[in-house]
Each structure stands twice: as structure tokens, then as C-alpha cells.
Amino acid sequence: MKDLIITDAPEKEPERQLYFIEKCREWVREHYKDRKPTMNIKTFGCQMNAKDSEKIEGILSKIGFVGADDEKADFVLYNTCTVRENANLKVYGRLGHLKKVKEKNPDMLICLCGCMMQENEVIEKIRKSYRFVDIVFGTHNIFKVAELLYNRIVAKSQIIDIWKDTDMIVENLPSVRKYSFKAGVNIMYGCNNFCTYCIVPYVRGRERSRNPKDIICEIESLVKDGVVEVMLLGQNVNSYGKTLDEPMSFAELLEEVEKIEGLKRIRFMTSHPKDLSDDLIRVMKNSKKICNHLHLPLQSGSSDILKKMNRHYTKEQYLDLVKKIKENLPDISLTTDIIVGFPNETDQDIEETIDVIKQVEFDSAFTFVYSRRTGTPAAKIVDTVPESVVKERFDKVLKVVQNSSAINAKKLEGKTMEVLVEEQNDHDESLVTGRLSNNLLVHFKGNKELIGSLVNVKLNECKGFYYIGEMVY
Ligand code: SAH
Ligand code: SF4
Ligand code: F3S
């Protein structure tokens, strides 16, 4: 039976996957008779995973699955993250629960994919202790979900397909969008930076940029379909284009995206400080579409720790960069990521981090406790700092961050600004929620017909991380 599949199926992508989508569709019609089977996709982790889940959902929808809210769905998929240990623990916890659900409904299909699956120990554990999981794949072959599902149907046993790395970028497969008016667009995959604490380069592979023509085409077709805001995605967008046959910088790509008629807002994530160019600052300054927001992960304010993290900048270089950005873009909202508890961090190191937060006055910051990731260089360092000390330092840093965000948010109180209306308020149907260019949210009176449009809103009251406002006509 397996041989038959291989000889029948086209070798080239995406044709091969389109073939398997059709095969799975036929199976769905026969297997579920006159009902539409349901799927439930849970996504952990970052925007990359969210985007991957949209692609997977696009393929599964084509096959005939429809969304369901609960885990009693016919097809349950967890797209996993492994950046910190608690992300992994959450998945194992949920799997324990799913096992019971599947005992009552043996026809249910369970699929695991994403970053956690790129780790050997995880795969070993699934092979041994999680036999009830039907399909397992990693980050490099998500485009193959239809083929793997078909293999599972034919083989009737656990299917595991993990690739170590890839240079393949498969275009033109179906995808869905969570929002009709905004979309994430991959501009590059993988990461070559090897920050010593981080597992991402090991689970997402080497950096590869998408062809600019494919990116522009995708955005043009999104705009035709009603999208007004795009988020360009990559682990380090500032190094975009370096590996292309005809190299192109991120700043140049942005200039091309800016030209797309009908597109109103451009965002991007994430910028590594070491690669942020003067050209990028110039393009942002001249742009009418690039949002007033830059996420610039600091990780630590101590040059000593930054060196141990392999971040390739010092405290002074980071501060100089911020100064240059603020001189050119005075209203920019700066946000960041901070890790507290890197092995053998000292009180002095933490004071340096706090000093940077105070000097930069970040608009907001994601603050993480360092999590040891097996296989990374930092995992080998013997850490002598007790957990309780890390916790105390974390709370201290968090307070400074919160203080800085509150002061910044307050500055906009009373101003009228343009927002993109994103959704109706869950608790009060007379309210809608809009996003400012700086990424903060505002709730105001309005109906759901406004969703997807840009309107002006007066920010009457600052509530810390969001505003209460009123629409201005
Ligand atoms: N590519 C992005 C970050 C992706 S991971 C960048 O370089 O900015 C998102 C964030 O998770 C990182 O910025 C870092 O702050 C945090 N992180 C990564 N590895 C971590 C670890 N081992 N422990 C705690 N936080 C970590
Ligand atoms: Fe991880 Fe560093 Fe790559 Fe970001 S740049 S994904 S923190 S290795
Ligand atoms: Fe997590 Fe993978 Fe993103 S490890 S943070 S989902 S790239």
C-alpha cells in the first residue's frame, strides 16, 4: 500500500501535497460519512508558531475538517514551543488529559508538531510513553501534514517524521487567517545567532530568507483579500536577505512593501540590536506605513552577561543605538525582552539591567526567568545562584519595567490617535478594541461593523497597559 502511494504521488512540491490533500479528502468523505469531522489546534509559543498553525489549519480545512472548540475533536493538534521549560511541561500536562479522552474515543487522531519535536529526548519519550499519539512532525516539514495524515491512515500506526534541518521553502499551499484584516508574513526562517541560552537555532535550523518576490506577491494578495496590516516575521529580521542569490537588505525589503497600494500598516518582529542598520532607521523615518513600534530585545544590561550570552553588543552599544533611534524617531515605542537569572548573574549585573530600563524607559518588556535548555552552551555552566535570589531579582526588575510602562502610557492620555479596530469586547458588546500604532490597545464605544477599519480615537483614560477612549469623527 505504501509503495502505491510513493509511485502515484508527484515528486515536486507543492504538487505532491496537493495530491495528498485530495487523497485525504476522499478518505474523510468515506470515513466520516455524512458529517464533517472536527479539528482542534492549540498553538504554544511565538508568532512563528502561530503562523505555522494557520498553514496547518489551511491544509486540514481543505481536507474537510472544521474547527471545534474542545479537545473532543476528531483531530487534535498541539503545535509546541520549547523556548522555556514550562512550555514543555504544559504540553505533557495536556497530553495526560488527552490520553483519557482518547480512551473513550479511539477514533480520535492526535498530532504533535513544532519546536519541542525537534529534540531527541522528546521523541524518545513519545515513542516510549505516548504511543497513543498518532502523528509527530517537526518545524521543517509542516507543509507535509496531509502526506503524514495519509500515511497514518494507511499504516494504522504511529507516524514520526522529523527533519534535522532544511533549505526548502514550499510556497503556494493553502493557509487560513485568524483575522480578516491583519496577517503575519514569514520573511525568513531559522536563526544563526546561537545566543548561548537559546534553543531556537537548534529547533528551527539555519537562517534562510524567502525570496522578496514571493513575499511581495503574498502581501499583495492579502491586501486584495482585505488585509490592511502585516507583521513581517523572522527571528532576526535585521539580517534578512543576506543568504539570497541576489542579496537584499531588510530596509530595502521594507521600501518595497511600503509601495504596496492599499496596505496601511507594517509591523515586524524581531529586531536583533547587533544588526539594526542606519538604513532601517532612515526607512522607518520616511515611512508612512511602518508602525511606531520597535521590539528590541535587550536580554541583559550587563556587558559581562551579554558577552556570555553571545549577543554581540555591550550595554553602551545598546544605549547608543537607542539614542540614535530616539533622535530620529522621537515618538517611537520601544519594547524589549529581558532574561533574569542567567547562570552566575550578580547583583551588579542586575543593577546594570535596571539602569538600562530606567535610561531607555521601555514602553513594555517581557521579563523571563532564565530556563536551562539542554544542548545549549549555557546549560553546561554550573550556576551557584539560589532560586530564591533569582526570584527576588525578577520581582525587582518587573517593578522597574511596570513603572516605566505606566509612565509612558500616561503620556498619551488625552491625545487623539489612529487605531485599527480589531474586535468586539468580550465582556461588553457595546465596546470594540482597537490597536494603536505603538501596539497598545484602546477600548471604546462602537459596533462590530468597525472591525478592520482605521478610525481616530481620543485616549480619555490610561488604565496602565490600555486606554478607555472615544471615537472622534
Ligand atoms: N529571536 C528573538 C527571540 C526569540 S525567543 C530575539 O532574538 O530577540 C523570545 C524570547 O525568549 C527571547 O528574546 C528571550 O528573552 C527569551 N528566551 C529565550 N531563551 C530563553 C531561556 N533559555 N530562558 C528564558 N528566556 C529565554
Ligand atoms: Fe534565540 Fe538569539 Fe536567535 Fe533570538 S537571536 S532566536 S534569542 S538565538
Ligand atoms: Fe517557541 Fe519555537 Fe517560537 S521554541 S518561541 S515556538 S521558535
XYZ file of C-alpha atoms and ligand atoms in Angstrom:
514
model
C 0.000 0.000 0.000
C 2.822 2.384 0.963
C 4.632 1.685 -2.349
C 1.494 2.562 -4.183
C 1.401 5.992 -2.532
C 5.006 6.723 -3.410
C 4.745 5.704 -7.072
C 1.474 7.569 -7.545
C 2.388 10.848 -5.907
C 4.196 13.648 -7.759
C 7.745 14.281 -6.510
C 7.630 18.062 -6.825
C 6.184 20.399 -4.197
C 3.593 21.781 -3.740
C 2.017 19.358 -6.292
C 2.855 16.390 -4.073
C 0.996 17.871 -1.098
C -1.964 18.898 -3.244
C -2.159 15.250 -4.281
C -2.189 14.085 -0.642
C -4.755 16.721 0.300
C -7.038 15.187 -2.339
C -6.320 11.643 -1.082
C -7.176 12.696 2.483
C -10.366 14.409 1.267
C -11.527 11.154 -0.260
C -10.747 9.329 2.977
C -12.641 11.936 5.030
C -15.741 11.524 2.841
C -15.686 7.744 3.242
C -14.674 7.588 6.860
C -16.912 10.214 8.423
C -19.831 9.531 6.036
C -22.319 12.383 6.156
C -20.732 14.503 8.884
C -17.880 16.973 8.778
C -15.021 15.899 11.080
C -13.751 18.444 13.592
C -10.249 19.679 14.400
C -8.772 21.500 17.359
C -5.406 23.205 17.004
C -3.582 24.527 20.084
C -0.615 26.755 19.496
C 2.118 27.401 22.043
C 4.992 29.863 21.693
C 5.723 32.719 19.340
C 4.338 34.329 16.189
C 6.255 31.840 14.022
C 4.270 29.017 15.540
C 1.028 30.977 15.212
C 1.787 31.424 11.523
C 2.665 27.728 11.100
C -0.644 26.799 12.737
C -2.515 28.917 10.198
C -0.803 26.962 7.420
C -1.632 23.625 9.053
C -5.230 24.705 9.581
C -5.407 25.793 5.940
C -4.409 22.303 4.795
C -6.687 20.499 7.247
C -9.625 22.722 6.234
C -9.028 21.825 2.590
C -9.101 18.168 3.614
C -12.529 18.775 5.127
C -12.015 19.358 8.851
C -13.934 22.153 10.556
C -12.885 23.987 13.715
C -14.099 22.818 17.123
C -13.578 24.420 20.473
C -12.828 21.495 22.664
C -10.440 18.611 22.773
C -13.148 16.126 21.906
C -12.480 16.964 18.274
C -11.726 14.214 15.747
C -8.270 15.658 15.095
C -6.339 17.380 17.890
C -3.024 19.039 17.128
C -0.574 20.715 19.503
C 1.946 22.999 17.866
C 4.569 23.105 20.598
C 7.214 25.521 21.896
C 10.359 24.634 23.829
C 11.962 28.007 24.458
C 11.484 27.645 28.234
C 10.890 24.508 30.244
C 7.394 25.481 31.393
C 6.275 25.489 27.739
C 7.191 21.770 27.567
C 5.546 20.931 30.871
C 2.254 22.411 29.671
C 2.237 20.063 26.665
C 2.922 16.935 28.755
C 0.165 18.003 31.161
C -2.353 18.329 28.347
C -1.293 15.032 26.786
C -2.099 13.258 30.032
C -5.620 14.636 29.777
C -5.924 13.780 26.061
C -4.984 10.172 26.747
C -8.168 9.798 28.808
C -10.241 11.492 26.126
C -8.861 9.113 23.503
C -9.619 6.058 25.622
C -13.294 6.989 25.275
C -12.966 7.877 21.597
C -10.309 5.640 19.980
C -11.048 7.022 16.522
C -9.618 10.381 17.574
C -6.340 11.445 15.902
C -3.675 13.188 17.988
C -0.864 15.087 16.339
C 2.175 16.817 17.846
C 4.397 19.197 15.929
C 6.548 22.282 16.380
C 9.769 23.125 18.168
C 9.630 20.584 21.001
C 9.526 17.768 18.449
C 12.982 18.737 17.165
C 14.509 17.483 20.424
C 15.681 13.855 20.510
C 14.696 13.262 24.159
C 11.146 14.380 23.421
C 10.813 11.982 20.500
C 12.225 9.136 22.603
C 9.671 9.890 25.297
C 6.791 9.942 22.793
C 7.916 6.654 21.253
C 8.072 5.003 24.666
C 5.379 6.578 26.792
C 2.948 8.290 24.441
C 2.047 5.556 21.990
C -1.441 6.985 21.636
C -0.071 9.979 19.721
C -0.773 9.309 16.022
C 1.353 11.775 14.066
C 4.541 13.625 15.018
C 6.449 16.090 12.878
C 8.842 18.983 13.456
C 9.322 22.565 12.332
C 10.886 21.866 8.925
C 8.125 19.779 7.349
C 4.836 21.315 8.469
C 3.886 21.578 4.802
C 3.693 17.755 4.797
C 0.778 17.442 7.206
C -1.563 15.972 4.542
C 1.018 13.382 3.456
C 1.677 12.371 7.061
C -2.022 12.104 7.823
C -2.435 9.898 4.774
C 0.499 7.720 5.880
C -1.127 7.352 9.285
C -4.437 6.318 7.719
C -2.760 3.705 5.534
C -0.193 2.406 8.041
C -2.571 2.488 11.039
C 0.408 3.058 13.347
C 2.306 5.970 14.887
C 3.967 8.141 12.227
C 7.043 10.140 13.246
C 8.805 12.343 10.697
C 11.437 14.765 11.988
C 13.920 16.551 9.743
C 17.220 17.757 11.173
C 17.266 20.891 9.007
C 16.139 22.026 5.581
C 16.851 24.553 2.884
C 13.391 24.031 1.425
C 10.737 26.749 1.394
C 7.482 25.385 -0.028
C 5.225 28.115 -1.416
C 1.583 28.141 -2.501
C -0.131 25.748 -0.146
C -3.487 26.647 1.431
C -3.480 28.744 4.609
C -6.107 30.422 6.764
C -6.015 33.681 8.727
C -7.165 34.253 12.262
C -8.072 37.858 11.416
C -9.508 39.054 8.114
C -7.754 42.442 8.294
C -4.244 41.622 9.544
C -1.766 38.860 8.855
C 1.680 37.614 9.735
C 4.026 37.064 6.787
C 7.206 34.998 7.092
C 10.160 36.764 5.570
C 12.772 34.350 6.885
C 13.060 31.114 8.803
C 15.556 29.798 11.346
C 18.300 31.593 13.233
C 22.103 31.681 13.035
C 22.821 33.684 16.161
C 23.269 30.982 18.761
C 22.696 33.122 21.827
C 24.096 30.745 24.444
C 20.831 30.361 26.422
C 18.574 29.832 23.416
C 17.311 26.629 21.828
C 15.671 28.260 18.798
C 18.637 27.795 16.377
C 18.675 24.071 17.217
C 14.963 23.553 16.661
C 14.350 25.990 13.796
C 17.527 25.344 11.832
C 19.741 27.660 9.832
C 18.651 31.089 8.735
C 17.084 31.268 5.273
C 15.303 34.207 3.700
C 12.275 33.995 1.499
C 12.504 35.367 -1.981
C 11.368 39.051 -1.957
C 9.085 38.432 -4.962
C 7.215 35.717 -3.048
C 6.855 37.992 -0.024
C 5.524 40.912 -2.077
C 3.151 38.649 -4.018
C 1.782 37.196 -0.799
C 1.209 40.646 0.712
C -0.410 41.926 -2.498
C -2.837 39.048 -2.494
C -3.528 39.508 1.230
C -4.327 43.174 0.585
C -6.694 42.202 -2.240
C -8.357 39.960 0.297
C -8.953 42.793 2.805
C -5.745 42.842 4.864
C -4.591 46.341 5.917
C -1.823 45.432 8.383
C 1.041 42.960 8.006
C 3.562 41.728 10.534
C 6.802 40.630 8.871
C 8.135 37.666 10.798
C 11.639 36.388 11.451
C 13.864 35.589 14.448
C 16.220 38.351 13.357
C 14.599 40.401 10.609
C 17.579 42.764 10.521
C 19.680 40.109 8.850
C 17.065 39.453 6.155
C 18.328 38.797 2.657
C 21.960 38.054 3.382
C 21.736 34.492 2.074
C 19.692 35.249 -1.052
C 21.221 34.701 -4.509
C 20.689 38.413 -5.066
C 21.223 39.823 -1.564
C 18.772 42.457 -0.365
C 18.673 44.237 2.997
C 15.709 44.343 5.357
C 15.498 48.117 4.851
C 15.239 47.562 1.075
C 12.539 44.949 1.554
C 10.554 47.380 3.718
C 10.756 50.009 0.976
C 9.223 47.521 -1.446
C 6.474 46.545 0.991
C 5.699 50.235 1.596
C 4.873 50.626 -2.119
C 2.012 48.118 -1.973
C -1.161 50.058 -2.585
C -3.965 49.506 -0.102
C -1.635 48.285 2.648
C -1.963 50.655 5.621
C 0.305 49.374 8.372
C 3.581 47.454 8.526
C 4.984 45.816 11.643
C 7.944 43.470 12.050
C 9.418 41.124 14.636
C 12.103 40.594 15.919
C 14.994 43.035 15.577
C 18.354 41.954 16.923
C 20.213 45.079 18.156
C 23.522 43.918 16.658
C 22.162 44.067 13.096
C 19.951 47.165 13.256
C 21.209 49.423 10.453
C 21.151 53.183 9.912
C 19.300 52.412 6.699
C 16.486 50.790 8.661
C 16.167 53.875 10.884
C 16.078 56.082 7.773
C 13.422 53.933 6.098
C 11.310 53.976 9.268
C 11.647 57.748 9.471
C 10.478 58.256 5.890
C 7.735 55.664 6.000
C 4.038 56.436 6.249
C 3.094 52.836 6.949
C 5.662 51.370 9.336
C 4.203 51.396 12.829
C 5.625 53.475 15.575
C 6.961 50.485 17.445
C 10.251 48.667 17.706
C 10.755 45.477 19.677
C 14.443 45.451 20.517
C 15.347 42.608 22.869
C 17.923 43.691 25.446
C 18.174 40.368 27.371
C 20.587 41.899 29.887
C 22.032 45.329 30.666
C 25.344 43.907 31.849
C 28.092 43.838 29.219
C 29.631 40.899 31.019
C 26.435 38.824 30.841
C 25.777 39.980 27.259
C 29.179 38.607 26.319
C 28.396 35.298 27.993
C 25.064 35.292 26.158
C 26.871 35.790 22.816
C 24.690 38.788 21.979
C 27.460 40.746 20.198
C 26.727 44.135 21.804
C 27.630 45.856 25.057
C 25.467 47.930 27.394
C 26.962 51.093 25.916
C 26.361 49.989 22.324
C 22.724 49.209 23.129
C 22.251 52.611 24.783
C 23.939 54.395 21.853
C 21.651 52.578 19.436
C 18.568 53.597 21.414
C 19.800 57.202 21.480
C 20.179 57.191 17.698
C 16.724 55.650 17.248
C 15.068 58.188 19.562
C 16.811 61.128 17.887
C 15.428 60.056 14.521
C 12.093 58.652 15.660
C 11.140 60.718 18.718
C 7.711 59.114 19.236
C 8.853 55.520 18.842
C 7.528 52.981 21.300
C 10.367 50.715 22.403
C 9.664 47.299 23.861
C 12.044 44.557 24.879
C 12.732 41.082 26.271
C 14.753 40.591 29.447
C 16.129 37.409 30.978
C 16.766 37.344 34.725
C 18.855 34.563 36.204
C 21.429 33.765 33.529
C 23.944 31.432 35.263
C 26.019 33.176 37.918
C 24.451 36.594 37.365
C 25.466 39.013 40.134
C 23.655 41.835 41.954
C 25.813 44.249 40.000
C 24.656 42.673 36.694
C 21.025 43.160 37.714
C 21.717 46.785 38.655
C 23.086 47.293 35.123
C 19.897 45.834 33.644
C 17.773 48.104 35.837
C 19.910 51.054 34.822
C 19.253 50.374 31.123
C 15.499 50.024 31.719
C 15.491 53.373 33.510
C 17.553 55.106 30.854
C 15.639 53.723 27.875
C 12.191 53.971 29.534
C 10.784 50.971 27.666
C 7.100 51.082 26.820
C 6.849 47.483 27.876
C 9.022 44.442 28.414
C 8.580 40.693 28.527
C 10.589 39.556 31.513
C 11.592 35.898 31.740
C 13.317 33.794 34.355
C 16.242 32.013 32.704
C 15.368 28.452 31.832
C 18.107 25.895 31.281
C 17.777 24.297 27.842
C 19.633 21.036 27.291
C 22.005 21.242 24.354
C 22.688 24.971 24.619
C 26.149 26.178 25.742
C 24.759 27.969 28.822
C 23.255 24.710 30.087
C 26.788 23.480 30.806
C 27.597 26.347 33.204
C 27.382 25.384 36.870
C 25.095 28.002 38.380
C 25.592 28.914 42.027
C 22.788 31.465 42.422
C 19.896 30.141 44.551
C 16.395 30.181 43.004
C 15.082 32.439 45.760
C 17.643 35.113 44.855
C 16.658 34.911 41.177
C 13.008 35.283 42.161
C 13.754 38.388 44.248
C 15.739 39.931 41.394
C 12.993 39.075 38.927
C 10.383 40.872 41.053
C 12.666 43.875 41.357
C 13.214 44.096 37.579
C 9.500 43.620 36.936
C 8.631 46.577 39.177
C 11.007 48.880 37.312
C 9.597 47.698 33.983
C 5.995 48.230 35.097
C 6.816 51.677 36.367
C 8.425 52.639 33.073
C 5.437 51.319 31.029
C 2.925 53.155 33.204
C 4.769 56.475 32.845
C 4.956 56.065 29.058
C 1.318 55.072 28.626
C 0.189 58.065 30.682
C 1.984 60.425 28.256
C -0.575 59.715 25.529
C -3.631 60.360 27.720
C -5.890 62.993 26.133
C -4.373 62.577 22.645
C -6.348 61.534 19.578
C -4.722 58.746 17.608
C -5.453 56.391 14.758
C -6.363 52.830 15.703
C -7.078 49.661 13.783
C -10.301 48.184 15.170
C -9.618 44.528 15.963
C -12.536 43.003 17.845
C -15.687 43.372 19.816
C -15.169 43.430 23.569
C -15.806 40.022 25.180
C -17.489 41.436 28.261
C -19.384 44.388 26.832
C -20.828 44.204 23.299
C -21.177 47.967 23.046
C -17.379 48.272 23.103
C -14.746 47.489 20.488
C -10.978 47.192 20.888
C -8.500 48.958 18.645
C -4.719 48.813 18.374
C -2.603 51.942 18.252
C 0.417 52.205 16.013
C 2.551 51.792 19.175
C 0.861 48.421 19.790
C -1.209 49.457 22.848
C -4.929 48.733 22.989
C -7.870 51.083 23.466
C -11.468 50.144 24.269
C -14.201 52.464 23.045
C -17.900 52.585 22.143
C -18.511 51.191 18.684
C -20.126 48.334 16.806
C -18.629 45.308 15.151
C -19.019 46.781 11.652
C -15.943 48.854 12.520
C -13.716 45.763 12.763
C -10.863 46.017 10.263
C -11.119 49.778 9.746
C -8.795 52.560 10.857
C -10.518 55.220 12.966
C -9.440 58.112 15.173
C -9.901 57.647 18.884
C -9.370 60.076 21.750
C -7.494 58.342 24.571
C -9.529 59.592 27.523
C -8.111 57.488 30.299
C -4.981 55.417 30.691
C -5.514 52.186 32.604
C -1.863 51.172 32.761
C -1.495 48.850 29.771
C -4.540 50.018 27.827
C -6.832 53.009 27.376
C -10.515 53.833 27.526
C -11.342 56.190 24.686
C -13.990 57.592 22.371
C -14.181 57.667 18.618
C -13.660 61.062 17.014
C -15.468 61.690 13.723
N 14.676 35.937 18.100
C 14.222 36.702 19.141
C 13.749 35.945 20.364
C 13.022 34.664 20.254
S 12.748 33.838 21.760
C 15.352 37.616 19.582
O 16.496 37.314 19.461
O 15.027 38.634 20.129
C 11.863 35.075 22.670
C 12.497 35.445 23.961
O 12.538 34.343 24.830
C 13.934 35.900 23.885
O 14.064 37.223 23.488
C 14.425 35.676 25.288
O 14.223 36.812 26.083
C 13.547 34.550 25.785
N 14.316 33.323 25.957
C 14.947 32.612 25.019
N 15.580 31.560 25.568
C 15.325 31.614 26.901
C 15.723 30.821 28.019
N 16.511 29.764 27.878
N 15.279 31.169 29.244
C 14.483 32.256 29.403
N 14.105 33.040 28.398
C 14.523 32.735 27.149
Fe 17.397 32.824 20.131
Fe 19.244 34.655 19.898
Fe 18.224 33.513 17.703
Fe 16.751 35.169 19.145
S 18.616 35.699 18.033
S 16.136 33.205 18.356
S 17.414 34.773 21.233
S 19.468 32.537 19.286
Fe 8.976 28.678 20.988
Fe 9.774 27.750 18.713
Fe 8.899 30.207 18.869
S 10.741 27.380 20.653
S 9.400 30.821 20.947
S 7.709 28.421 19.226
S 10.513 29.470 17.543
